[in-house]
Short mmCIF file of C-alpha atoms and ligand atoms in Angstrom, two decimals:
data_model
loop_
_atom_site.label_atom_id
_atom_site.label_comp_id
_atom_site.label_asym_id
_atom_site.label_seq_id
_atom_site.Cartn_x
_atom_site.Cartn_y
_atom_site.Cartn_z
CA UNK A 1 -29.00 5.04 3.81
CA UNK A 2 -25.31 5.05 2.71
CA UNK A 3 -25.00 1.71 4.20
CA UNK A 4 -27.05 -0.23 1.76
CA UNK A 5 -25.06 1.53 -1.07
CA UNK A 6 -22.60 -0.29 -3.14
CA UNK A 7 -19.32 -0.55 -1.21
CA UNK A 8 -15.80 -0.82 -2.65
CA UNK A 9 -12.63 -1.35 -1.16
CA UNK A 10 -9.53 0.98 -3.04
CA UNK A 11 -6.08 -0.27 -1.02
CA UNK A 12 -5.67 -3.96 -1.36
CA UNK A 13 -2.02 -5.44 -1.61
CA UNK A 14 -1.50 -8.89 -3.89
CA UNK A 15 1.27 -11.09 -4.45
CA UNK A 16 2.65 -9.00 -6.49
CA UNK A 17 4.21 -7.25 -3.34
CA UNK A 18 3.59 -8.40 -0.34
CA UNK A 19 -0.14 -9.57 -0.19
CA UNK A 20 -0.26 -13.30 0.48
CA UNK A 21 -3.59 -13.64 -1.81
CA UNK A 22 -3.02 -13.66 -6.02
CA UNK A 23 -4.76 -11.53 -7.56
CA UNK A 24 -7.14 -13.70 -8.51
CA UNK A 25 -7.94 -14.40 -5.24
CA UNK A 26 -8.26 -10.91 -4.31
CA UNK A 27 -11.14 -10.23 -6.78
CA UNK A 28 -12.88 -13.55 -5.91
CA UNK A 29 -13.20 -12.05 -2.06
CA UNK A 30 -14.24 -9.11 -3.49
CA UNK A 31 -17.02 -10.08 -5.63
CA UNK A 32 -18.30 -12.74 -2.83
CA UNK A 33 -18.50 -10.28 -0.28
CA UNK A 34 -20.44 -8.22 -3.48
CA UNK A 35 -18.07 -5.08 -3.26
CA UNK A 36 -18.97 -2.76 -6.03
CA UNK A 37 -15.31 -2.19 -7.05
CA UNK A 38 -11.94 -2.68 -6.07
CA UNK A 39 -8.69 -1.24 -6.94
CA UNK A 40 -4.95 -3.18 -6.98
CA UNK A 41 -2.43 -0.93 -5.10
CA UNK A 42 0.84 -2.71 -4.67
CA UNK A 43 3.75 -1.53 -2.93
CA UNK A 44 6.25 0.00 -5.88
CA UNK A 45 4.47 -2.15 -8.65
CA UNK A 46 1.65 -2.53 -10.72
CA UNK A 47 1.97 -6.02 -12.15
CA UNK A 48 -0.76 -7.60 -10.09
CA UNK A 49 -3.47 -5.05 -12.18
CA UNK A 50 -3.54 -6.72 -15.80
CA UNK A 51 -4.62 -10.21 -13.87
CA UNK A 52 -6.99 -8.78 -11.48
CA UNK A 53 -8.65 -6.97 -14.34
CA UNK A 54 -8.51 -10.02 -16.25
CA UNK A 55 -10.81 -12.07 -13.13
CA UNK A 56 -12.62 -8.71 -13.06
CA UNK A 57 -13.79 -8.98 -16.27
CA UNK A 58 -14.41 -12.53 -15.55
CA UNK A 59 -16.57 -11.91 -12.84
CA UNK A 60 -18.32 -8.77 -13.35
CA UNK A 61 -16.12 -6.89 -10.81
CA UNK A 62 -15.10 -3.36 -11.89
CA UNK A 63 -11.00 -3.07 -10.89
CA UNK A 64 -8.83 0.16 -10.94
CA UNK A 65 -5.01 0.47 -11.50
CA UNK A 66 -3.25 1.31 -8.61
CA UNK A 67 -0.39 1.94 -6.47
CA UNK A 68 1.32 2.63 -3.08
CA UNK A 69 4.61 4.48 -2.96
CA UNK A 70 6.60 4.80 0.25
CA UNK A 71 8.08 8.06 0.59
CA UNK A 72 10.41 10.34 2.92
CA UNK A 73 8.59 13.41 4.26
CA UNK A 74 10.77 13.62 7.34
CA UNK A 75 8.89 10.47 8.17
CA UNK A 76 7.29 7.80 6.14
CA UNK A 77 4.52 8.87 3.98
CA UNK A 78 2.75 6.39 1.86
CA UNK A 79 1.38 8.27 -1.64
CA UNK A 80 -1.27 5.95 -3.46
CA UNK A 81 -2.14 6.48 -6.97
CA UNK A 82 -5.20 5.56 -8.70
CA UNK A 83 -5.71 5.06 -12.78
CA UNK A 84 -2.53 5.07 -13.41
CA UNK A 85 -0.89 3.85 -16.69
CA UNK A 86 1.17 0.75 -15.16
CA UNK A 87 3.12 0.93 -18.93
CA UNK A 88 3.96 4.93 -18.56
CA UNK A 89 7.47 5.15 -19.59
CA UNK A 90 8.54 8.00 -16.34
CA UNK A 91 6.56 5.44 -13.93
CA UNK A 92 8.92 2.26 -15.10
CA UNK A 93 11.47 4.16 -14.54
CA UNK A 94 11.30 5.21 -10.80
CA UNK A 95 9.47 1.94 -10.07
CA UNK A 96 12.53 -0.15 -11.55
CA UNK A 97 14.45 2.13 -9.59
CA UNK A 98 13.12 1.48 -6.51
CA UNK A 99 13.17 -2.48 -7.01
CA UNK A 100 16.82 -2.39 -7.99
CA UNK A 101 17.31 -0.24 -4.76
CA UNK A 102 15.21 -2.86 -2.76
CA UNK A 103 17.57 -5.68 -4.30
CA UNK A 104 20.49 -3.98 -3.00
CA UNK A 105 18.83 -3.85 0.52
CA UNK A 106 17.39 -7.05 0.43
CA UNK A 107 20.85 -8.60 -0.30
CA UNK A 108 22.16 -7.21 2.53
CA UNK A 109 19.05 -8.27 4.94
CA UNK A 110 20.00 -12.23 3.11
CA UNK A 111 23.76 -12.10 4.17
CA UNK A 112 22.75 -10.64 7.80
CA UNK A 113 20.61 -13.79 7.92
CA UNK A 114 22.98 -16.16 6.44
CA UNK A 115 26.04 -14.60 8.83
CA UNK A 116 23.72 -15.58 11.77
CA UNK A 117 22.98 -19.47 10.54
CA UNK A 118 20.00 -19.33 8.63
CA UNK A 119 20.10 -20.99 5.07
CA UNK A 120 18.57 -18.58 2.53
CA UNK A 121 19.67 -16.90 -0.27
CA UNK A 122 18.64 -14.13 -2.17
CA UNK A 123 18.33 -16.05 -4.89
CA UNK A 124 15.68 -18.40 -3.82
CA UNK A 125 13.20 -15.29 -2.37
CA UNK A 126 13.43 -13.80 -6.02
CA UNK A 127 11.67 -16.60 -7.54
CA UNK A 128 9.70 -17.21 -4.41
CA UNK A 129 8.00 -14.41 -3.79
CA UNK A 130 8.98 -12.41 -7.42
CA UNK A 131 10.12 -8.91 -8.15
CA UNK A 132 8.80 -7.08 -5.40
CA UNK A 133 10.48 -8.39 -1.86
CA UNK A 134 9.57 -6.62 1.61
CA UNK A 135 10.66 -7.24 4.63
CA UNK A 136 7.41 -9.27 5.29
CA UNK A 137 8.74 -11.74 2.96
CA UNK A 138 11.63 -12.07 5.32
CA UNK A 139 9.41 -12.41 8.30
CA UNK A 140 7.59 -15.29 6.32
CA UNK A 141 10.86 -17.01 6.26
CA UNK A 142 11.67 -16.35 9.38
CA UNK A 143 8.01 -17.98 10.64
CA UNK A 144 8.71 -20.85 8.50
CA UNK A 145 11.86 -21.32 9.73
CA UNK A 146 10.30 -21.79 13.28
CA UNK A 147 12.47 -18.39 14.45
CA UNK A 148 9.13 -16.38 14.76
CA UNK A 149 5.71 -16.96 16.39
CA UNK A 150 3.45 -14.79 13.76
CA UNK A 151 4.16 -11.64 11.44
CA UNK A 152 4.16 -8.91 14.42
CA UNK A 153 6.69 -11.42 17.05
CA UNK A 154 9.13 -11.55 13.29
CA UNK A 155 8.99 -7.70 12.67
CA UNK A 156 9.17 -7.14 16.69
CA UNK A 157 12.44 -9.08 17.08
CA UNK A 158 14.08 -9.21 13.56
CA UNK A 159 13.04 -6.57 10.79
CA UNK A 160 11.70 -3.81 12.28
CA UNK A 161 14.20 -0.76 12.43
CA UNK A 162 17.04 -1.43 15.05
CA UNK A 163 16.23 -5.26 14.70
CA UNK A 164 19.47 -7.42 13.67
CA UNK A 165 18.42 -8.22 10.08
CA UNK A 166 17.21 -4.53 9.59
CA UNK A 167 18.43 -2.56 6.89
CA UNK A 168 17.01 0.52 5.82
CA UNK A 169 16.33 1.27 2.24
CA UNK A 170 16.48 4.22 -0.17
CA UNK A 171 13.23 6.45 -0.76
CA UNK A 172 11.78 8.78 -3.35
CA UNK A 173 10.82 12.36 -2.71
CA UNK A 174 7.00 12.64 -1.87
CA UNK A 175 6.82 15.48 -4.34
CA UNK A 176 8.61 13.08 -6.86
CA UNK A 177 6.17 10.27 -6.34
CA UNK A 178 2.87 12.79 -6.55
CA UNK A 179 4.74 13.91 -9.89
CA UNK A 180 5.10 10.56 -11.38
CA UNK A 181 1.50 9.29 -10.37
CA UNK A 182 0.48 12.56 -12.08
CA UNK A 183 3.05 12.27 -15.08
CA UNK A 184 1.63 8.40 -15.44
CA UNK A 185 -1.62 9.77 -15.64
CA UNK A 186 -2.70 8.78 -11.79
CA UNK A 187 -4.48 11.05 -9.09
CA UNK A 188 -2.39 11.00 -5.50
CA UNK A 189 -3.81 10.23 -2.67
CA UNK A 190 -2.06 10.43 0.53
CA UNK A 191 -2.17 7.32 2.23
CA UNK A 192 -3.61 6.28 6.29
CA UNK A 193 -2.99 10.19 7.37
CA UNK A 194 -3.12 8.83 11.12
CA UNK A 195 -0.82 6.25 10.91
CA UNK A 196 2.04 9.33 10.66
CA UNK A 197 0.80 10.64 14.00
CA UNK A 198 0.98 14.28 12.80
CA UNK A 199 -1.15 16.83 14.80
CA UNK A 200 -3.74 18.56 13.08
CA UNK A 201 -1.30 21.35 12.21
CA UNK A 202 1.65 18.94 11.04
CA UNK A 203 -1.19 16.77 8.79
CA UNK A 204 -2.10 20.38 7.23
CA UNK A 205 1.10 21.24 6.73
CA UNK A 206 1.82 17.76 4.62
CA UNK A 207 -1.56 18.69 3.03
CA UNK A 208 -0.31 21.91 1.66
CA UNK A 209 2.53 20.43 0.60
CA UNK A 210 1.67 18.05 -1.17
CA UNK A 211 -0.80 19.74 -3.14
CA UNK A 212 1.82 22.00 -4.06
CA UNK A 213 2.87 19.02 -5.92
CA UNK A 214 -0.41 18.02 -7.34
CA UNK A 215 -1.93 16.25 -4.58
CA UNK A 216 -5.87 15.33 -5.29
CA UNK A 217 -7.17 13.16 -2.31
CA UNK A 218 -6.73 11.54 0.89
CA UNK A 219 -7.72 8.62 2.42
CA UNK A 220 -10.01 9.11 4.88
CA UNK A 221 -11.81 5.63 5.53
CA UNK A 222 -9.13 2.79 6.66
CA UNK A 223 -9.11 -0.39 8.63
CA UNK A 224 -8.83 0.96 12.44
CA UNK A 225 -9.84 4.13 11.86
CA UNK A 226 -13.44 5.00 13.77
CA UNK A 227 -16.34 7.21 12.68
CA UNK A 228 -14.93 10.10 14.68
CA UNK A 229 -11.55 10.05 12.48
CA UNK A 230 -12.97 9.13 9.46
CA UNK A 231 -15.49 12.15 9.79
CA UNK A 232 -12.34 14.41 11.10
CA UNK A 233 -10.53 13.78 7.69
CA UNK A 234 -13.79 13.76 5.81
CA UNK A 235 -13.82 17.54 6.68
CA UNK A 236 -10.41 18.12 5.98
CA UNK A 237 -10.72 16.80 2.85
CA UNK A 238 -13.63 19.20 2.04
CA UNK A 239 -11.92 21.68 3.14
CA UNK A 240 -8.80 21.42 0.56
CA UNK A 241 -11.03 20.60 -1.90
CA UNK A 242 -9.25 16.91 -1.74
CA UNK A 243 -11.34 14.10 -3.13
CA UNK A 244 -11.89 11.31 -0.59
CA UNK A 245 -10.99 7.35 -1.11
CA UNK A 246 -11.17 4.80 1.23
CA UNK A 247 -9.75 0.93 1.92
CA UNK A 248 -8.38 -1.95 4.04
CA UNK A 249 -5.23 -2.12 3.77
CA UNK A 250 -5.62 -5.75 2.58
CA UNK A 251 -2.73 -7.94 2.75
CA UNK A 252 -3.96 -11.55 3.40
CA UNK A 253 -2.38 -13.62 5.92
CA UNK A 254 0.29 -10.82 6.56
CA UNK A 255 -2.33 -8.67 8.35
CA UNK A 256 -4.87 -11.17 9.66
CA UNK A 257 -6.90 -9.22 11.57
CA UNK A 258 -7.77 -7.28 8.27
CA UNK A 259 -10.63 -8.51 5.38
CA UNK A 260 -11.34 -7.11 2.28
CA UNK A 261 -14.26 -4.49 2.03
CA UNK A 262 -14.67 -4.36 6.04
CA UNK A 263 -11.13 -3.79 7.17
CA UNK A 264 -11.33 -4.47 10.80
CA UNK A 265 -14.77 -4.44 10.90
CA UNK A 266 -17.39 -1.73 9.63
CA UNK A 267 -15.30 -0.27 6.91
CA UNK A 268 -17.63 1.20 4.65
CA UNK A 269 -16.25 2.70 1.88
CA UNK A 270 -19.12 4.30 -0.27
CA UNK A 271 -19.29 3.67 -4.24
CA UNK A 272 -19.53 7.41 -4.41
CA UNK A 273 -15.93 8.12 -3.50
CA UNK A 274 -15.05 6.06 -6.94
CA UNK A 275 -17.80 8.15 -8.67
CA UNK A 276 -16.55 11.44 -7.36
CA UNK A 277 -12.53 10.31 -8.34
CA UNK A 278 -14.11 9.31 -11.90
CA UNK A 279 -16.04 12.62 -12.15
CA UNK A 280 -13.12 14.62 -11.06
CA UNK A 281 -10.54 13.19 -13.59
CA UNK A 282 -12.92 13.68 -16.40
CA UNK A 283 -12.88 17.19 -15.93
CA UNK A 284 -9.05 17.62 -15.95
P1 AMP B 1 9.71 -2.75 3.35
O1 AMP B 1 9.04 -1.74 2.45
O2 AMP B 1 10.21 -3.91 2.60
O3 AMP B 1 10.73 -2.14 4.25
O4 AMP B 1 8.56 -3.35 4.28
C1 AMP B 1 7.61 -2.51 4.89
C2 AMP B 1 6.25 -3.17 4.84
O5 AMP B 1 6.14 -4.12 5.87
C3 AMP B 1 5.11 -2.19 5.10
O6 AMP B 1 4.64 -1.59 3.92
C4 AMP B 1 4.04 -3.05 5.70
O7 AMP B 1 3.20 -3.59 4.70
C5 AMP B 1 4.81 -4.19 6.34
N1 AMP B 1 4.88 -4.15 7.81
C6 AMP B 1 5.51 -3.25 8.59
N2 AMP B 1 5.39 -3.58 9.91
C7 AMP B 1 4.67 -4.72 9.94
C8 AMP B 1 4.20 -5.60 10.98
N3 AMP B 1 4.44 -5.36 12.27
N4 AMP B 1 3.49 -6.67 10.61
C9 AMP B 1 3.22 -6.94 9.31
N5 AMP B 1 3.64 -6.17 8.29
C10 AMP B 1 4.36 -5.08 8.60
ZN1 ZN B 2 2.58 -3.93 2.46
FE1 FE B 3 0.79 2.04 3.39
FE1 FE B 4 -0.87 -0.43 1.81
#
Protein backbone atom coordinates (compact mmCIF):
# COMPACT_ATOMS: atom_id res chain seq x y z
CA UNK A 1 0.00 0.00 0.00
CA UNK A 2 1.71 3.27 -1.10
CA UNK A 3 0.39 4.83 1.96
CA UNK A 4 2.51 3.08 4.48
CA UNK A 5 5.59 3.93 2.26
CA UNK A 6 8.09 6.44 3.30
CA UNK A 7 6.75 9.92 2.50
CA UNK A 8 8.77 13.06 1.72
CA UNK A 9 7.85 16.44 1.23
CA UNK A 10 10.16 18.33 -1.89
CA UNK A 11 8.79 22.28 -1.80
CA UNK A 12 9.30 23.73 1.60
CA UNK A 13 10.21 27.56 1.91
CA UNK A 14 12.65 28.70 5.09
CA UNK A 15 13.73 31.87 6.36
CA UNK A 16 15.91 32.18 4.00
CA UNK A 17 13.02 33.65 1.78
CA UNK A 18 9.99 33.93 2.99
CA UNK A 19 9.25 30.81 5.24
CA UNK A 20 8.69 31.94 8.81
CA UNK A 21 10.39 28.54 10.20
CA UNK A 22 14.63 28.37 10.14
CA UNK A 23 15.80 25.83 8.68
CA UNK A 24 16.40 24.09 11.49
CA UNK A 25 13.06 24.11 12.32
CA UNK A 26 11.98 22.91 9.07
CA UNK A 27 13.91 19.58 9.36
CA UNK A 28 12.86 19.11 13.03
CA UNK A 29 8.97 19.00 11.62
CA UNK A 30 10.11 16.90 9.16
CA UNK A 31 11.78 14.22 10.98
CA UNK A 32 8.89 14.30 13.84
CA UNK A 33 6.27 13.80 11.50
CA UNK A 34 9.03 10.80 10.20
CA UNK A 35 9.12 12.12 6.48
CA UNK A 36 11.63 10.10 4.61
CA UNK A 37 13.23 13.18 2.98
CA UNK A 38 12.84 16.66 2.39
CA UNK A 39 14.21 19.13 0.05
CA UNK A 40 14.94 23.21 0.77
CA UNK A 41 13.44 25.21 -2.18
CA UNK A 42 13.63 28.89 -1.49
CA UNK A 43 12.37 31.55 -3.54
CA UNK A 44 15.64 32.94 -5.69
CA UNK A 45 18.14 31.45 -3.03
CA UNK A 46 19.72 28.56 -1.77
CA UNK A 47 21.28 29.69 1.49
CA UNK A 48 18.84 27.96 3.77
CA UNK A 49 20.36 24.29 2.22
CA UNK A 50 23.97 24.11 3.91
CA UNK A 51 22.00 24.49 7.52
CA UNK A 52 19.20 22.24 6.83
CA UNK A 53 21.68 19.64 5.67
CA UNK A 54 23.67 20.38 8.58
CA UNK A 55 20.28 19.37 11.15
CA UNK A 56 19.80 16.66 8.51
CA UNK A 57 22.78 15.11 9.19
CA UNK A 58 22.07 15.72 12.75
CA UNK A 59 19.02 13.97 12.75
CA UNK A 60 19.13 11.29 10.30
CA UNK A 61 16.94 13.22 7.78
CA UNK A 62 18.07 12.92 4.14
CA UNK A 63 17.77 16.84 2.59
CA UNK A 64 18.09 17.89 -1.14
CA UNK A 65 19.27 21.28 -2.59
CA UNK A 66 16.69 23.17 -3.99
CA UNK A 67 15.05 26.02 -5.51
CA UNK A 68 11.98 27.99 -6.76
CA UNK A 69 12.35 30.54 -9.52
CA UNK A 70 9.51 32.85 -10.50
CA UNK A 71 9.33 33.31 -14.07
CA UNK A 72 7.36 35.20 -17.00
CA UNK A 73 5.65 32.79 -19.40
CA UNK A 74 2.97 35.29 -20.33
CA UNK A 75 1.93 34.62 -16.78
CA UNK A 76 3.74 33.58 -13.70
CA UNK A 77 5.37 30.30 -13.84
CA UNK A 78 7.24 29.03 -10.89
CA UNK A 79 10.39 26.59 -12.18
CA UNK A 80 11.81 24.49 -9.12
CA UNK A 81 15.11 22.92 -9.28
CA UNK A 82 16.33 20.04 -7.44
CA UNK A 83 20.27 19.01 -6.72
CA UNK A 84 21.43 21.89 -7.68
CA UNK A 85 24.98 23.24 -6.94
CA UNK A 86 23.91 26.37 -4.65
CA UNK A 87 27.94 27.50 -5.33
CA UNK A 88 27.61 27.14 -9.40
CA UNK A 89 29.21 30.19 -10.66
CA UNK A 90 26.09 30.88 -13.77
CA UNK A 91 23.47 30.21 -10.78
CA UNK A 92 25.11 33.19 -8.44
CA UNK A 93 24.93 35.10 -11.04
CA UNK A 94 21.18 35.25 -12.07
CA UNK A 95 20.26 34.66 -8.43
CA UNK A 96 22.29 37.91 -7.33
CA UNK A 97 20.61 39.35 -10.13
CA UNK A 98 17.38 38.82 -9.18
CA UNK A 99 18.00 39.98 -5.40
CA UNK A 100 19.58 43.21 -6.58
CA UNK A 101 16.41 43.57 -8.85
CA UNK A 102 14.17 42.74 -5.76
CA UNK A 103 16.17 45.54 -3.76
CA UNK A 104 15.33 47.98 -6.30
CA UNK A 105 11.58 46.99 -5.99
CA UNK A 106 11.52 46.59 -2.50
CA UNK A 107 12.87 50.18 -2.06
CA UNK A 108 10.25 51.47 -3.84
CA UNK A 109 7.39 49.28 -1.95
CA UNK A 110 9.48 51.07 1.58
CA UNK A 111 9.06 54.73 0.29
CA UNK A 112 5.27 53.96 -0.88
CA UNK A 113 4.88 52.92 2.77
CA UNK A 114 6.82 55.61 4.34
CA UNK A 115 4.92 58.42 1.87
CA UNK A 116 1.67 57.04 3.44
CA UNK A 117 2.87 57.32 7.40
CA UNK A 118 4.25 54.15 8.21
CA UNK A 119 7.83 54.15 9.84
CA UNK A 120 9.99 51.56 8.07
CA UNK A 121 12.89 51.59 6.20
CA UNK A 122 14.50 49.47 3.92
CA UNK A 123 17.19 49.30 5.90
CA UNK A 124 15.76 47.71 8.93
CA UNK A 125 13.82 44.68 6.68
CA UNK A 126 17.41 43.83 5.28
CA UNK A 127 18.70 42.77 8.51
CA UNK A 128 15.30 41.64 9.62
CA UNK A 129 14.32 39.30 7.46
CA UNK A 130 17.99 39.00 5.33
CA UNK A 131 18.80 38.89 1.68
CA UNK A 132 15.82 37.56 0.27
CA UNK A 133 12.65 40.13 0.93
CA UNK A 134 9.03 39.33 -0.56
CA UNK A 135 6.25 41.05 -0.37
CA UNK A 136 5.11 38.73 2.54
CA UNK A 137 7.71 40.33 4.53
CA UNK A 138 5.88 43.55 3.92
CA UNK A 139 2.58 42.07 4.85
CA UNK A 140 4.32 40.90 8.19
CA UNK A 141 4.98 44.48 8.84
CA UNK A 142 2.01 45.57 7.89
CA UNK A 143 0.21 42.85 10.53
CA UNK A 144 2.53 44.01 13.09
CA UNK A 145 1.85 47.31 12.56
CA UNK A 146 -1.89 46.59 13.39
CA UNK A 147 -2.78 47.80 9.48
CA UNK A 148 -3.71 44.11 8.57
CA UNK A 149 -5.88 41.36 10.13
CA UNK A 150 -3.73 38.13 8.80
CA UNK A 151 -1.42 37.45 5.64
CA UNK A 152 -4.44 37.12 2.98
CA UNK A 153 -6.52 40.70 4.53
CA UNK A 154 -2.41 42.40 4.00
CA UNK A 155 -1.93 40.99 0.39
CA UNK A 156 -5.88 41.67 -0.29
CA UNK A 157 -5.66 45.39 0.55
CA UNK A 158 -1.91 46.37 0.27
CA UNK A 159 0.57 44.12 -1.87
CA UNK A 160 -1.21 42.28 -4.13
CA UNK A 161 -1.03 43.73 -7.80
CA UNK A 162 -3.12 47.04 -8.08
CA UNK A 163 -2.79 47.38 -4.18
CA UNK A 164 -1.16 50.90 -3.09
CA UNK A 165 2.22 49.55 -1.92
CA UNK A 166 2.39 47.21 -5.05
CA UNK A 167 5.19 47.30 -7.24
CA UNK A 168 5.91 44.85 -9.72
CA UNK A 169 9.31 43.38 -10.14
CA UNK A 170 11.62 42.21 -12.95
CA UNK A 171 11.58 38.39 -14.06
CA UNK A 172 13.82 35.89 -15.79
CA UNK A 173 12.91 34.02 -18.92
CA UNK A 174 11.44 30.48 -18.04
CA UNK A 175 13.75 29.04 -20.64
CA UNK A 176 16.61 31.01 -18.84
CA UNK A 177 15.77 29.67 -15.43
CA UNK A 178 15.35 25.77 -16.83
CA UNK A 179 18.92 26.62 -18.38
CA UNK A 180 20.55 27.73 -15.28
CA UNK A 181 18.98 24.90 -13.00
CA UNK A 182 20.40 22.67 -15.76
CA UNK A 183 23.79 24.65 -16.19
CA UNK A 184 24.03 24.43 -12.06
CA UNK A 185 23.63 20.94 -12.38
CA UNK A 186 19.69 20.88 -11.20
CA UNK A 187 16.67 18.98 -12.87
CA UNK A 188 13.48 21.56 -13.55
CA UNK A 189 10.48 20.94 -12.45
CA UNK A 190 7.61 23.07 -13.24
CA UNK A 191 6.01 24.20 -10.29
CA UNK A 192 1.80 23.85 -8.95
CA UNK A 193 0.73 23.43 -12.88
CA UNK A 194 -2.95 24.35 -11.64
CA UNK A 195 -2.28 27.26 -9.87
CA UNK A 196 -1.65 28.96 -13.67
CA UNK A 197 -5.19 27.98 -14.62
CA UNK A 198 -4.08 26.83 -18.11
CA UNK A 199 -6.49 24.41 -19.94
CA UNK A 200 -5.28 21.16 -20.76
CA UNK A 201 -4.10 22.45 -24.14
CA UNK A 202 -2.37 25.75 -22.71
CA UNK A 203 -0.57 23.36 -19.73
CA UNK A 204 0.71 21.15 -22.86
CA UNK A 205 1.71 23.80 -24.63
CA UNK A 206 4.01 25.18 -21.50
CA UNK A 207 4.99 21.45 -21.32
CA UNK A 208 6.44 21.42 -24.74
CA UNK A 209 8.02 24.35 -24.16
CA UNK A 210 9.69 23.97 -21.60
CA UNK A 211 11.16 20.80 -22.41
CA UNK A 212 12.43 22.42 -25.34
CA UNK A 213 14.53 23.99 -22.78
CA UNK A 214 15.42 20.98 -20.80
CA UNK A 215 12.49 20.56 -18.71
CA UNK A 216 12.56 17.03 -16.62
CA UNK A 217 9.47 16.97 -14.23
CA UNK A 218 6.44 18.41 -12.89
CA UNK A 219 4.85 18.63 -9.84
CA UNK A 220 2.03 16.75 -9.67
CA UNK A 221 1.19 16.24 -5.82
CA UNK A 222 0.61 19.80 -3.95
CA UNK A 223 -1.23 21.12 -0.98
CA UNK A 224 -4.98 21.61 -2.43
CA UNK A 225 -4.67 19.61 -5.14
CA UNK A 226 -7.19 16.29 -4.91
CA UNK A 227 -6.67 12.72 -6.11
CA UNK A 228 -8.49 13.50 -9.34
CA UNK A 229 -5.75 16.32 -10.27
CA UNK A 230 -2.98 14.75 -8.89
CA UNK A 231 -3.82 11.52 -11.01
CA UNK A 232 -4.65 14.02 -14.15
CA UNK A 233 -0.97 15.32 -14.02
CA UNK A 234 0.34 11.95 -12.97
CA UNK A 235 -0.64 10.92 -16.58
CA UNK A 236 0.60 13.84 -18.16
CA UNK A 237 3.67 13.41 -16.73
CA UNK A 238 3.91 9.82 -18.12
CA UNK A 239 3.04 10.86 -21.02
CA UNK A 240 6.11 13.42 -21.67
CA UNK A 241 8.19 11.16 -20.14
CA UNK A 242 8.45 13.98 -17.18
CA UNK A 243 9.55 12.63 -13.83
CA UNK A 244 7.03 13.39 -11.07
CA UNK A 245 7.82 15.35 -7.55
CA UNK A 246 5.56 16.36 -5.13
CA UNK A 247 5.23 18.97 -1.89
CA UNK A 248 3.47 21.49 0.39
CA UNK A 249 4.26 24.45 -0.40
CA UNK A 250 5.48 24.99 3.21
CA UNK A 251 5.87 28.40 4.41
CA UNK A 252 5.13 28.44 8.21
CA UNK A 253 2.98 30.98 9.64
CA UNK A 254 2.71 32.74 6.15
CA UNK A 255 0.44 29.93 4.85
CA UNK A 256 -1.21 28.54 7.98
CA UNK A 257 -3.48 26.37 6.69
CA UNK A 258 -0.44 24.39 5.18
CA UNK A 259 1.96 21.61 7.29
CA UNK A 260 4.86 19.98 6.24
CA UNK A 261 4.53 16.40 4.64
CA UNK A 262 0.51 16.67 4.55
CA UNK A 263 -0.03 20.00 2.90
CA UNK A 264 -3.61 20.64 3.54
CA UNK A 265 -4.30 17.42 4.55
CA UNK A 266 -3.57 13.93 2.79
CA UNK A 267 -0.58 14.98 0.83
CA UNK A 268 1.21 11.97 0.19
CA UNK A 269 4.13 12.34 -1.60
CA UNK A 270 5.71 8.80 -2.20
CA UNK A 271 9.61 8.16 -1.46
CA UNK A 272 9.63 6.76 -4.94
CA UNK A 273 9.32 10.08 -6.74
CA UNK A 274 12.92 10.94 -4.97
CA UNK A 275 14.10 7.44 -6.08
CA UNK A 276 12.91 7.84 -9.62
CA UNK A 277 14.59 11.79 -9.75
CA UNK A 278 17.86 10.00 -8.23
CA UNK A 279 17.69 7.14 -10.79
CA UNK A 280 17.05 9.46 -13.61
CA UNK A 281 20.01 11.89 -12.97
CA UNK A 282 22.36 9.03 -12.66
CA UNK A 283 21.80 8.09 -16.02
CA UNK A 284 22.46 11.54 -17.59
P1 LIG B 1 7.22 38.58 -4.34
O1 LIG B 1 7.96 37.49 -5.07
O2 LIG B 1 8.08 39.27 -3.36
O3 LIG B 1 6.48 39.51 -5.24
O4 LIG B 1 6.12 37.84 -3.43
C1 LIG B 1 5.34 36.80 -3.96
C2 LIG B 1 5.18 35.72 -2.92
O5 LIG B 1 4.18 36.07 -2.00
C3 LIG B 1 4.70 34.39 -3.51
O6 LIG B 1 5.76 33.57 -3.90
C4 LIG B 1 3.95 33.76 -2.37
O7 LIG B 1 4.82 32.96 -1.59
C5 LIG B 1 3.49 34.93 -1.54
N1 LIG B 1 2.05 35.24 -1.63
C6 LIG B 1 1.36 35.69 -2.70
N2 LIG B 1 0.06 35.89 -2.38
C7 LIG B 1 -0.06 35.57 -1.07
C8 LIG B 1 -1.14 35.57 -0.12
N3 LIG B 1 -2.38 35.95 -0.45
N4 LIG B 1 -0.87 35.17 1.13
C9 LIG B 1 0.38 34.78 1.49
N5 LIG B 1 1.43 34.76 0.66
C10 LIG B 1 1.22 35.16 -0.60
ZN1 LIG C 1 6.92 32.10 -1.02
FE1 LIG D 1 5.53 28.77 -6.18
FE1 LIG E 1 6.88 27.70 -3.29
Amino acid sequence: MEEQTKRIDLHIHTTASDGTATPEEVVRAAADMGLGAIAITDHDTAAGYARAAAEGRRLGLEVVPGIEISTKYGRAVHILGYYIDPEAPALREVLDWIVRDRDERNAKMCQLMRDDGIDITYDYMRERFGEVIGRPHFAEILIERGLARDMNDAFDRYVEKGRKYYQGRNFLSIERSIEIIRAAGGTAVIAHPFQYRFDDAGLRDLIEHCMASGLEGMECRYSGYDAAMSLYLEALAEEYGLLKTGGSDFHGTNKPDIRIGDGKGGLNVPYRFLEQLRAHRAKD
